[in-house]
């Protein structure tokens, strides 16, 4: 497959990008990786077939499709618009796909810069967490042109199980924000519900069994209620990342005139939990707001 | 089946009780109904085979199994412990099953009075709403003795799809409280998420499609996000009823030393929405907290 497939660049080998780029290599694509810390790229090259580049521009110059998954808006601007950035290096006609969870605003900004350089841009944040990236079953929320998505869809399918076009550039990010706001509410409700259940001596397994098919049912109930009750939080989606995403929500909501009172309170609780040492704990650690014992 | 089946009394023919008692009649049980407003009992008798009694005691005296579904703790005490109440009328050895959503405390109180009169008692609140009652597919959360539940389970199966024993008397009610607290959180998260989605011009159908299988997935997302976006609230579970249930949660939580900050805020929003005329609107009307236009 590699001989007829486009060369693919992958910028950012973090928790998500590392296994995502790995799937591309395993499925026969020629992959050029770039990571800010070269040691991580070296480790990737020990596990997978591919090559690495010294800058994003250099990686982009070798590829027809350039994928990225970095930290935040600022990292994105650096990696795309900086002196040795993707847009400087990419050949006209290349397609840029950004998997970072970032603001819809920065997506629009990058898309405009891309267009000037005769490049296409898709914002494509993912959900499914580290497990989804490792198992290649992420949900991908895309903003941009259908015709551009059509061209890269076989690539995204290497690690995406559900790939959905939400609308123009920025809409992928907006959908991801909705996702995070729903999760905040579900987790706060579960935190209160599970706290009551524990205080009332209910058997959590039975509670999950009873509630899961009804109006209180949720993915979080099925996958987190038990671990919340058992004080297990050393896995999953870290509250550091959630707070980054919520900050984006607050910015976007401010621009759009939308109030997010619950999300703001959840965020305040996460800030307190960070101070208690739970920065890398799963978002379900929210229940510890009611339990000052660490 | 009627000749060998126990005679069943059903006390309280409200939105839920009316169709529940109907299922019992349709499946061949001899049913004696009682309703505070006799006209409703008369209407029930026009639709179903059975008889009616003038008081709860009179209905209970004719039956081996006495089921109830009334409004709240006070109604329950009246119907069970009052001068013409169930416990006065019921024959020793009868089993009392209460489907009202009420406090775990009142369940314990009724169970103690029942035991003194040599009666068994099960608290058995339901979820699934009016549709669940009409279609006979309620979830029933039971507190009490397994041996008592075994005896009445065939009766409960006339309208219950999932019947679960959670523990001793009161545990059914506690589980229902957990259910309601989870729903409060999910709905507040959805209210904020859908508000952002609308402001960002996202297609709600696409958002639901994308989010439903991931970490933001919930029954409420699947069944209410679309109607919330479309301002449709004239169906479902009324906020009047939800506020009654939340009041029970707050009482129980106070006794148990559990904090419910989100549920309290949701309840405050529901109080404001009642004042705006939404008393009978579905709980998903919570999203209107962000929209002062009625």
Coordinates of C-alpha atoms in Angstrom, one line a residue:
Chain A
X1 CA 0.0 0.0 0.0
X2 CA 2.9 2.3 0.9
X3 CA 4.0 2.8 -2.7
X4 CA 0.7 4.3 -4.0
X5 CA -0.3 6.0 -0.7
X6 CA 0.6 9.6 -0.1
X7 CA 3.4 10.4 2.3
X8 CA 2.0 11.5 5.6
X9 CA 3.6 13.9 8.1
X10 CA 2.6 13.7 11.8
X11 CA 3.4 16.7 14.0
X12 CA 3.2 16.1 17.8
X13 CA 3.8 12.7 19.4
X14 CA 2.0 13.2 22.7
X15 CA -0.3 10.7 24.5
X16 CA -2.6 10.8 21.5
X17 CA -0.3 11.5 18.5
X18 CA 2.2 8.8 19.3
X19 CA -0.2 5.9 18.9
X20 CA -2.1 7.7 16.1
X21 CA 1.0 8.1 14.0
X22 CA 1.9 4.5 14.9
X23 CA -1.3 3.2 13.3
X24 CA -0.5 5.1 10.1
X25 CA 2.9 3.4 9.9
X26 CA 1.5 0.0 10.7
X27 CA -1.0 0.3 7.9
X28 CA 1.6 1.0 5.3
X29 CA 1.8 4.7 5.0
X30 CA 5.2 6.4 4.7
X31 CA 5.2 8.5 7.9
X32 CA 7.5 11.5 8.7
X33 CA 7.2 12.5 12.3
X34 CA 8.1 15.7 14.1
X35 CA 8.1 16.2 17.9
X36 CA 9.3 19.2 19.9
X37 CA 11.3 16.9 22.1
X38 CA 13.4 14.8 19.7
X39 CA 13.8 12.0 22.2
X40 CA 10.1 11.1 21.8
X41 CA 10.5 11.0 18.1
X42 CA 13.5 8.7 18.5
X43 CA 11.4 6.4 20.7
X44 CA 8.6 6.4 18.1
X45 CA 11.2 5.4 15.4
X46 CA 12.3 2.5 17.6
X47 CA 8.7 1.2 17.6
X48 CA 7.5 2.1 14.1
X49 CA 8.8 2.3 10.6
X50 CA 9.2 5.9 9.4
X51 CA 11.5 8.9 9.5
X52 CA 11.7 12.1 11.5
X53 CA 12.3 15.7 10.6
X54 CA 14.0 18.5 12.4
X55 CA 11.2 21.0 12.0
X56 CA 7.5 21.0 11.2
X57 CA 8.3 22.7 7.9
X58 CA 10.8 20.0 7.0
X59 CA 8.2 17.3 7.8
X60 CA 5.5 19.1 5.9
X61 CA 7.7 19.5 2.8
X62 CA 8.0 15.7 2.4
X63 CA 4.2 15.0 2.6
X64 CA 1.0 15.4 0.8
X65 CA -1.1 15.2 4.0
X66 CA 0.1 16.8 7.2
X67 CA -1.6 15.8 10.5
X68 CA -1.0 17.5 13.8
X69 CA -1.9 16.9 17.4
X70 CA -0.3 19.3 19.8
X71 CA -1.2 21.0 23.1
X72 CA -3.1 24.1 22.7
X73 CA -3.8 27.2 20.6
X74 CA -0.4 28.7 21.2
X75 CA 1.4 25.5 20.3
X76 CA -0.7 25.3 17.2
X77 CA 0.2 28.8 16.0
X78 CA 3.9 28.0 16.6
X79 CA 3.7 24.8 14.7
X80 CA 1.6 26.1 11.8
X81 CA 2.6 29.8 11.5
X82 CA 6.1 29.9 13.0
X83 CA 9.3 30.4 11.1
X84 CA 9.8 26.7 10.6
X85 CA 6.1 26.0 10.6
X86 CA 3.9 23.7 8.6
X87 CA 2.6 26.4 6.3
X88 CA 6.0 27.6 5.3
X89 CA 7.1 24.1 4.4
X90 CA 4.0 22.4 2.9
X91 CA 3.8 22.1 -0.9
X92 CA 0.8 23.8 -2.6
X93 CA -2.2 21.4 -2.8
X94 CA -1.3 19.6 0.5
X95 CA -4.1 19.0 3.0
X96 CA -3.5 20.0 6.7
X97 CA -5.5 18.1 9.3
X98 CA -5.4 19.3 12.9
X99 CA -6.4 16.8 15.7
X100 CA -5.6 19.2 18.5
X101 CA -8.6 20.2 20.7
X102 CA -8.3 24.0 20.2
X103 CA -10.6 27.0 19.7
X104 CA -12.8 27.4 16.7
X105 CA -11.1 30.8 16.4
X106 CA -7.6 29.5 15.9
X107 CA -9.0 26.9 13.4
X108 CA -10.4 29.7 11.3
X109 CA -7.1 31.6 11.6
X110 CA -5.0 28.6 10.5
X111 CA -7.4 27.9 7.7
X112 CA -7.1 31.4 6.3
X113 CA -3.3 31.2 6.4
X114 CA -3.5 27.8 4.7
X115 CA -5.7 29.1 2.0
X116 CA -3.3 31.9 1.2
X117 CA -0.6 29.3 0.8
X118 CA -2.9 27.2 -1.5
X119 CA -3.3 24.5 1.2
X120 CA -6.5 23.0 2.5
X121 CA -7.2 22.8 6.2
X122 CA -9.5 20.7 8.3
X123 CA -10.0 21.0 12.1
X124 CA -10.5 17.5 13.4
X125 CA -10.5 17.2 17.2
X126 CA -11.0 13.6 18.5
X127 CA -12.7 12.0 21.4
X128 CA -12.2 8.5 22.8
X129 CA -9.1 9.4 24.9
X130 CA -5.8 7.5 25.1
X131 CA -7.5 4.1 24.8
X132 CA -9.3 5.3 21.6
X133 CA -6.0 6.4 20.1
X134 CA -4.2 3.2 21.1
X135 CA -7.0 0.9 19.8
X136 CA -7.6 3.0 16.7
X137 CA -11.2 3.7 17.5
X138 CA -11.4 7.5 17.9
X139 CA -14.4 9.6 17.0
X140 CA -13.2 12.4 14.8
X141 CA -15.2 15.7 14.5
X142 CA -14.3 17.5 11.4
X143 CA -14.8 21.1 10.2
X144 CA -14.0 22.1 6.6
X145 CA -14.8 21.0 3.0
X146 CA -16.3 17.6 2.2
X147 CA -14.1 17.3 -0.8
X148 CA -11.0 17.7 1.4
X149 CA -12.3 15.2 3.9
X150 CA -13.0 12.7 1.1
X151 CA -9.3 12.8 0.2
X152 CA -7.9 12.2 3.7
X153 CA -10.6 9.9 5.0
X154 CA -8.8 6.6 4.3
X155 CA -5.9 8.0 6.4
X156 CA -8.1 9.1 9.3
X157 CA -9.7 5.6 9.2
X158 CA -6.4 4.2 10.4
X159 CA -7.2 5.5 13.9
X160 CA -10.8 6.8 13.6
X161 CA -13.9 4.6 13.9
X162 CA -16.4 7.4 13.3
X163 CA -15.5 10.3 11.2
X164 CA -18.1 13.1 10.9
X165 CA -18.2 16.4 9.0
X166 CA -19.9 18.9 11.2
X167 CA -19.7 21.9 8.9
X168 CA -17.2 24.6 7.8
X169 CA -13.8 25.1 9.5
X170 CA -14.2 25.5 13.3
X171 CA -17.3 23.3 13.5
X172 CA -15.3 20.3 14.6
X173 CA -13.9 22.3 17.5
X174 CA -17.4 23.6 18.4
X175 CA -18.7 20.1 18.5
X176 CA -15.9 19.0 20.8
X177 CA -16.8 21.8 23.1
X178 CA -20.3 20.5 23.3
X179 CA -18.9 17.1 24.1
X180 CA -16.9 18.4 27.0
X181 CA -19.8 20.5 28.4
X182 CA -22.0 17.4 28.4
X183 CA -19.3 15.4 30.2
X184 CA -18.9 18.1 32.9
X185 CA -22.6 18.0 33.7
X186 CA -22.8 14.2 33.7
X187 CA -19.8 13.9 36.0
X188 CA -21.1 16.5 38.5
X189 CA -24.5 14.7 38.6
X190 CA -22.7 11.4 39.1
X191 CA -20.5 12.8 41.8
X192 CA -23.6 13.9 43.8
X193 CA -25.5 10.7 43.0
X194 CA -22.6 8.3 43.9
X195 CA -21.9 10.3 47.0
X196 CA -25.5 9.8 48.1
X197 CA -25.4 6.1 47.1
X198 CA -22.3 5.5 49.2
X199 CA -23.7 7.3 52.2
X200 CA -26.9 5.3 51.9
X201 CA -24.9 2.0 51.7
X202 CA -26.2 1.1 48.2
X203 CA -24.4 -1.5 46.2
X204 CA -22.9 0.5 43.3
X205 CA -22.9 -2.5 41.0
X206 CA -26.6 -2.9 41.5
X207 CA -27.2 0.9 41.1
X208 CA -25.4 0.8 37.8
X209 CA -27.3 -2.2 36.6
X210 CA -30.6 -0.5 37.5
X211 CA -29.9 2.9 36.1
X212 CA -28.0 2.2 33.0
X213 CA -30.9 1.5 30.7
X214 CA -33.1 4.4 31.9
X215 CA -33.2 8.2 31.8
X216 CA -30.2 8.5 34.1
X217 CA -28.1 6.3 31.8
X218 CA -24.8 7.5 30.4
X219 CA -21.4 6.3 29.2
X220 CA -19.9 7.8 32.4
X221 CA -22.3 5.8 34.6
X222 CA -21.3 2.6 32.8
X223 CA -17.6 3.3 32.7
X224 CA -16.8 5.5 35.7
X225 CA -19.5 5.1 38.5
X226 CA -17.8 2.0 39.9
X227 CA -14.3 3.5 39.9
X228 CA -15.6 6.7 41.4
X229 CA -17.1 4.7 44.2
X230 CA -13.9 2.9 44.7
X231 CA -11.6 6.0 44.6
X232 CA -9.8 4.9 41.5
X233 CA -8.7 7.7 39.3
X234 CA -5.2 6.8 37.9
X235 CA -6.3 6.4 34.3
X236 CA -8.4 8.1 31.6
X237 CA -8.6 11.7 30.7
X238 CA -6.6 14.0 33.0
X239 CA -8.2 17.0 34.6
X240 CA -5.2 19.1 33.3
X241 CA -6.5 18.4 29.8
X242 CA -10.1 18.9 30.7
X243 CA -9.3 22.3 32.2
X244 CA -7.5 23.3 29.0
X245 CA -10.6 22.3 27.0
X246 CA -13.0 24.1 29.4
X247 CA -10.9 27.3 29.1
X248 CA -11.6 27.1 25.3
X249 CA -15.3 26.6 26.0
X250 CA -15.4 29.7 28.2
X251 CA -13.6 31.8 25.5
X252 CA -16.0 30.6 22.8
X253 CA -19.0 31.0 25.0
X254 CA -18.0 34.5 25.9
X255 CA -17.8 35.4 22.2
X256 CA -21.2 33.8 21.5
X257 CA -22.9 35.2 24.6
X258 CA -23.6 31.8 26.1
X259 CA -23.6 31.2 29.9
X260 CA -21.9 28.1 31.3
X261 CA -22.5 28.2 35.1
X262 CA -22.1 24.5 35.7
X263 CA -19.0 24.2 33.6
X264 CA -17.5 27.1 35.5
X265 CA -18.2 25.5 38.8
X266 CA -16.8 22.1 37.7
X267 CA -13.7 23.9 36.5
X268 CA -13.3 25.6 39.9
X269 CA -13.5 22.2 41.5
X270 CA -10.9 20.8 39.1
X271 CA -8.6 23.8 40.0
X272 CA -8.9 22.8 43.7
X273 CA -8.2 19.2 42.9
X274 CA -5.1 20.2 40.9
X275 CA -3.8 21.9 44.0
X276 CA -4.5 18.6 45.9
X277 CA -2.2 16.8 43.5
X278 CA -4.8 15.3 41.1
X279 CA -3.6 17.0 37.9
X280 CA -3.1 13.7 36.1
X281 CA -6.2 12.0 37.6
X282 CA -9.2 11.1 35.4
X283 CA -11.9 13.7 35.2
X284 CA -14.2 11.4 37.3
X285 CA -12.0 12.5 40.3
X286 CA -14.6 15.3 40.5
X287 CA -16.3 13.3 43.2
X288 CA -13.4 14.1 45.5
X289 CA -14.7 17.6 45.8
X290 CA -16.9 16.1 48.5
X291 CA -14.1 14.2 50.2
X292 CA -11.2 16.2 51.6
X293 CA -9.3 13.1 52.4
X294 CA -6.7 12.3 49.7
Chain B
X1 CA -55.5 -17.0 35.3
X2 CA -57.8 -14.9 37.5
X3 CA -59.2 -17.8 39.5
X4 CA -55.8 -18.9 40.9
X5 CA -54.2 -15.4 41.0
X6 CA -54.3 -13.3 44.2
X7 CA -56.7 -10.5 44.3
X8 CA -54.8 -7.3 43.9
X9 CA -55.7 -3.8 45.3
X10 CA -54.3 -0.7 43.6
X11 CA -54.4 2.6 45.5
X12 CA -53.9 5.7 43.5
X13 CA -54.9 6.0 39.8
X14 CA -52.7 9.0 38.8
X15 CA -50.7 9.3 35.6
X16 CA -48.7 6.3 36.6
X17 CA -51.1 4.2 38.6
X18 CA -54.0 4.4 36.1
X19 CA -52.2 2.4 33.4
X20 CA -50.3 0.2 35.9
X21 CA -53.5 -1.0 37.4
X22 CA -54.9 -1.4 33.9
X23 CA -52.1 -3.8 33.0
X24 CA -53.0 -6.0 36.0
X25 CA -56.6 -6.2 34.9
X26 CA -55.7 -6.9 31.3
X27 CA -53.4 -9.8 32.4
X28 CA -56.2 -11.5 34.3
X29 CA -55.8 -10.3 37.9
X30 CA -58.9 -9.4 39.9
X31 CA -58.2 -5.7 40.7
X32 CA -59.8 -3.5 43.3
X33 CA -59.0 0.1 42.8
X34 CA -59.2 3.1 45.1
X35 CA -58.6 6.7 44.1
X36 CA -59.1 9.8 46.2
X37 CA -61.2 11.3 43.5
X38 CA -63.9 8.7 42.8
X39 CA -64.5 10.0 39.3
X40 CA -61.1 8.8 38.2
X41 CA -61.9 5.3 39.6
X42 CA -65.1 5.4 37.6
X43 CA -63.2 6.3 34.5
X44 CA -60.8 3.4 35.1
X45 CA -63.7 1.0 35.5
X46 CA -65.1 2.1 32.2
X47 CA -61.8 1.0 30.6
X48 CA -60.9 -2.0 32.6
X49 CA -62.5 -5.0 34.3
X50 CA -62.4 -4.7 38.1
X51 CA -64.1 -3.1 41.1
X52 CA -63.6 0.0 43.2
X53 CA -63.6 0.5 47.0
X54 CA -64.7 3.5 49.0
X55 CA -61.5 3.6 51.2
X56 CA -58.0 2.2 51.1
X57 CA -58.9 0.0 54.0
X58 CA -61.8 -1.5 52.1
X59 CA -59.7 -2.1 49.0
X60 CA -56.9 -3.7 51.1
X61 CA -59.3 -6.0 52.9
X62 CA -60.3 -7.7 49.7
X63 CA -56.7 -8.4 48.5
X64 CA -53.6 -10.4 49.2
X65 CA -51.3 -7.9 47.5
X66 CA -51.8 -4.2 47.9
X67 CA -50.1 -1.8 45.5
X68 CA -49.9 1.9 45.8
X69 CA -48.7 4.9 43.8
X70 CA -49.7 8.2 45.3
X71 CA -48.2 11.7 45.4
X72 CA -45.8 12.2 48.2
X73 CA -44.8 11.3 51.8
X74 CA -47.9 12.9 53.3
X75 CA -50.3 11.2 50.9
X76 CA -48.6 8.0 51.7
X77 CA -49.0 8.3 55.5
X78 CA -52.7 9.2 55.0
X79 CA -53.3 6.2 52.7
X80 CA -51.3 3.7 54.8
X81 CA -51.7 4.9 58.4
X82 CA -54.9 7.0 58.3
X83 CA -58.2 5.9 59.9
X84 CA -59.4 4.1 56.7
X85 CA -55.8 3.3 55.6
X86 CA -54.3 0.2 54.1
X87 CA -52.8 -1.1 57.3
X88 CA -56.1 -1.0 59.2
X89 CA -57.8 -2.9 56.4
X90 CA -55.2 -5.4 55.2
X91 CA -55.4 -9.1 56.3
X92 CA -52.4 -10.5 58.1
X93 CA -49.9 -12.0 55.7
X94 CA -50.7 -9.5 52.9
X95 CA -47.9 -7.9 51.0
X96 CA -47.8 -4.1 50.6
X97 CA -45.9 -2.7 47.6
X98 CA -45.5 1.1 47.3
X99 CA -44.5 2.5 43.9
X100 CA -44.6 6.2 45.0
X101 CA -41.3 8.1 44.8
X102 CA -41.0 9.0 48.5
X103 CA -38.4 9.3 51.2
X104 CA -36.4 6.3 52.4
X105 CA -37.5 7.5 55.9
X106 CA -41.2 7.2 55.2
X107 CA -40.6 3.8 53.7
X108 CA -39.0 2.6 56.9
X109 CA -41.9 4.1 58.9
X110 CA -44.5 2.3 56.9
X111 CA -42.6 -1.0 57.0
X112 CA -42.5 -0.8 60.8
X113 CA -46.2 -0.2 61.0
X114 CA -46.8 -3.0 58.5
X115 CA -44.7 -5.4 60.5
X116 CA -46.7 -4.7 63.7
X117 CA -49.8 -5.6 61.7
X118 CA -48.2 -8.8 60.4
X119 CA -47.9 -7.4 56.9
X120 CA -44.9 -7.3 54.6
X121 CA -43.8 -4.1 53.0
X122 CA -41.7 -3.3 49.9
X123 CA -40.7 0.2 48.7
X124 CA -40.7 0.0 44.9
X125 CA -40.4 3.3 43.1
X126 CA -40.3 3.2 39.4
X127 CA -38.5 4.9 36.5
X128 CA -39.6 5.1 32.9
X129 CA -42.2 7.8 33.2
X130 CA -45.7 7.8 31.8
X131 CA -44.6 6.1 28.6
X132 CA -43.0 3.3 30.7
X133 CA -46.3 2.9 32.7
X134 CA -48.5 2.9 29.5
X135 CA -46.2 0.4 27.7
X136 CA -45.6 -1.8 30.7
X137 CA -41.8 -1.4 30.6
X138 CA -41.0 0.3 33.9
X139 CA -37.8 -0.2 35.8
X140 CA -38.7 -1.0 39.5
X141 CA -36.2 -0.4 42.3
X142 CA -37.2 -2.5 45.3
X143 CA -36.2 -2.3 49.0
X144 CA -37.2 -5.1 51.3
X145 CA -37.0 -8.9 51.7
X146 CA -36.1 -11.1 48.7
X147 CA -38.8 -13.7 49.8
X148 CA -41.5 -11.0 49.7
X149 CA -40.4 -9.8 46.3
X150 CA -40.4 -13.3 45.0
X151 CA -44.1 -13.6 45.9
X152 CA -45.1 -10.4 44.1
X153 CA -42.7 -10.5 41.2
X154 CA -45.2 -12.0 38.7
X155 CA -47.6 -9.1 39.5
X156 CA -44.9 -6.5 39.1
X157 CA -43.9 -8.0 35.8
X158 CA -47.3 -6.9 34.4
X159 CA -45.8 -3.4 34.1
X160 CA -42.2 -3.8 35.0
X161 CA -39.5 -4.8 32.5
X162 CA -36.6 -4.7 35.0
X163 CA -37.2 -5.5 38.7
X164 CA -34.3 -5.1 41.0
X165 CA -33.9 -5.6 44.7
X166 CA -31.4 -3.0 46.0
X167 CA -31.4 -4.0 49.7
X168 CA -33.5 -3.6 52.8
X169 CA -36.6 -1.3 53.0
X170 CA -35.7 2.2 51.9
X171 CA -33.0 1.1 49.4
X172 CA -35.4 1.3 46.5
X173 CA -36.1 5.0 47.3
X174 CA -32.4 5.7 47.8
X175 CA -31.6 4.3 44.4
X176 CA -34.4 6.4 42.8
X177 CA -32.8 9.5 44.4
X178 CA -29.4 8.6 42.8
X179 CA -31.3 8.3 39.5
X180 CA -32.8 11.8 39.8
X181 CA -29.4 13.3 40.8
X182 CA -27.8 11.8 37.8
X183 CA -30.5 13.2 35.6
X184 CA -30.2 16.7 37.1
X185 CA -26.5 16.8 36.1
X186 CA -26.9 15.4 32.7
X187 CA -29.7 17.9 31.9
X188 CA -27.7 20.9 33.1
X189 CA -24.7 19.8 31.1
X190 CA -26.9 19.3 28.0
X191 CA -28.5 22.7 28.6
X192 CA -25.1 24.4 28.4
X193 CA -23.9 22.2 25.6
X194 CA -26.9 22.6 23.4
X195 CA -27.0 26.3 24.1
X196 CA -23.4 26.5 22.8
X197 CA -24.2 24.3 19.9
X198 CA -27.1 26.5 18.8
X199 CA -25.1 29.7 19.2
X200 CA -22.3 28.1 17.1
X201 CA -24.9 27.1 14.4
X202 CA -24.1 23.4 14.7
X203 CA -26.6 20.9 13.3
X204 CA -28.0 19.2 16.4
X205 CA -28.8 15.9 14.6
X206 CA -25.1 15.7 13.6
X207 CA -24.0 16.6 17.1
X208 CA -26.2 13.8 18.6
X209 CA -24.9 11.3 16.0
X210 CA -21.3 12.2 16.9
X211 CA -21.5 12.3 20.7
X212 CA -23.9 9.5 21.4
X213 CA -21.4 6.6 21.3
X214 CA -18.7 8.4 23.3
X215 CA -17.9 9.7 26.8
X216 CA -20.6 12.4 26.5
X217 CA -23.3 9.9 25.6
X218 CA -26.5 9.6 27.6
X219 CA -30.1 8.6 27.4
X220 CA -31.0 12.3 27.7
X221 CA -28.7 13.2 24.7
X222 CA -30.4 10.6 22.6
X223 CA -33.9 11.4 23.7
X224 CA -34.0 15.1 24.6
X225 CA -31.2 17.0 22.9
X226 CA -33.2 17.4 19.7
X227 CA -36.4 18.5 21.4
X228 CA -34.4 20.9 23.7
X229 CA -32.9 22.5 20.6
X230 CA -36.4 22.8 19.1
X231 CA -38.0 24.2 22.2
X232 CA -40.4 21.3 22.6
X233 CA -41.2 20.5 26.2
X234 CA -44.9 19.5 26.2
X235 CA -44.3 15.8 27.1
X236 CA -42.3 13.7 29.5
X237 CA -41.6 14.1 33.2
X238 CA -42.9 17.4 34.6
X239 CA -40.7 19.7 36.6
X240 CA -43.4 19.8 39.3
X241 CA -42.7 16.1 39.9
X242 CA -38.9 16.5 39.6
X243 CA -39.0 19.2 42.2
X244 CA -40.9 16.9 44.5
X245 CA -38.2 14.3 44.0
X246 CA -35.4 16.7 44.5
X247 CA -36.9 17.9 47.8
X248 CA -36.7 14.3 49.0
X249 CA -33.1 14.1 47.8
X250 CA -32.3 17.2 49.8
X251 CA -33.9 15.8 53.0
X252 CA -32.1 12.5 52.7
X253 CA -28.8 14.2 51.8
X254 CA -29.1 16.4 54.8
X255 CA -29.6 13.4 57.1
X256 CA -26.6 11.6 55.5
X257 CA -24.4 14.7 55.4
X258 CA -24.1 14.7 51.6
X259 CA -23.8 18.0 49.7
X260 CA -25.8 18.4 46.5
X261 CA -24.7 21.8 45.1
X262 CA -25.6 21.1 41.4
X263 CA -29.0 19.6 42.3
X264 CA -29.8 22.6 44.4
X265 CA -29.0 25.0 41.6
X266 CA -31.0 22.9 39.1
X267 CA -33.9 23.0 41.6
X268 CA -33.7 26.8 41.8
X269 CA -33.8 27.1 38.0
X270 CA -36.9 24.8 38.0
X271 CA -38.5 27.0 40.6
X272 CA -38.0 30.0 38.3
X273 CA -39.4 28.0 35.4
X274 CA -42.5 27.1 37.4
X275 CA -43.1 30.8 37.8
X276 CA -42.8 31.2 34.1
X277 CA -45.6 28.7 33.6
X278 CA -43.5 25.6 32.8
X279 CA -44.8 23.5 35.8
X280 CA -46.0 20.7 33.5
X281 CA -43.2 20.9 31.0
X282 CA -40.6 18.1 30.7
X283 CA -37.5 18.4 32.9
X284 CA -35.5 19.1 29.7
X285 CA -37.1 22.6 29.8
X286 CA -34.1 23.4 32.0
X287 CA -32.4 24.8 28.9
X288 CA -34.9 27.7 29.0
X289 CA -32.9 29.1 32.0
X290 CA -30.7 30.7 29.4
X291 CA -33.6 32.0 27.3
X292 CA -35.9 34.5 28.9
X293 CA -38.3 34.4 25.9
X294 CA -41.2 32.0 26.6

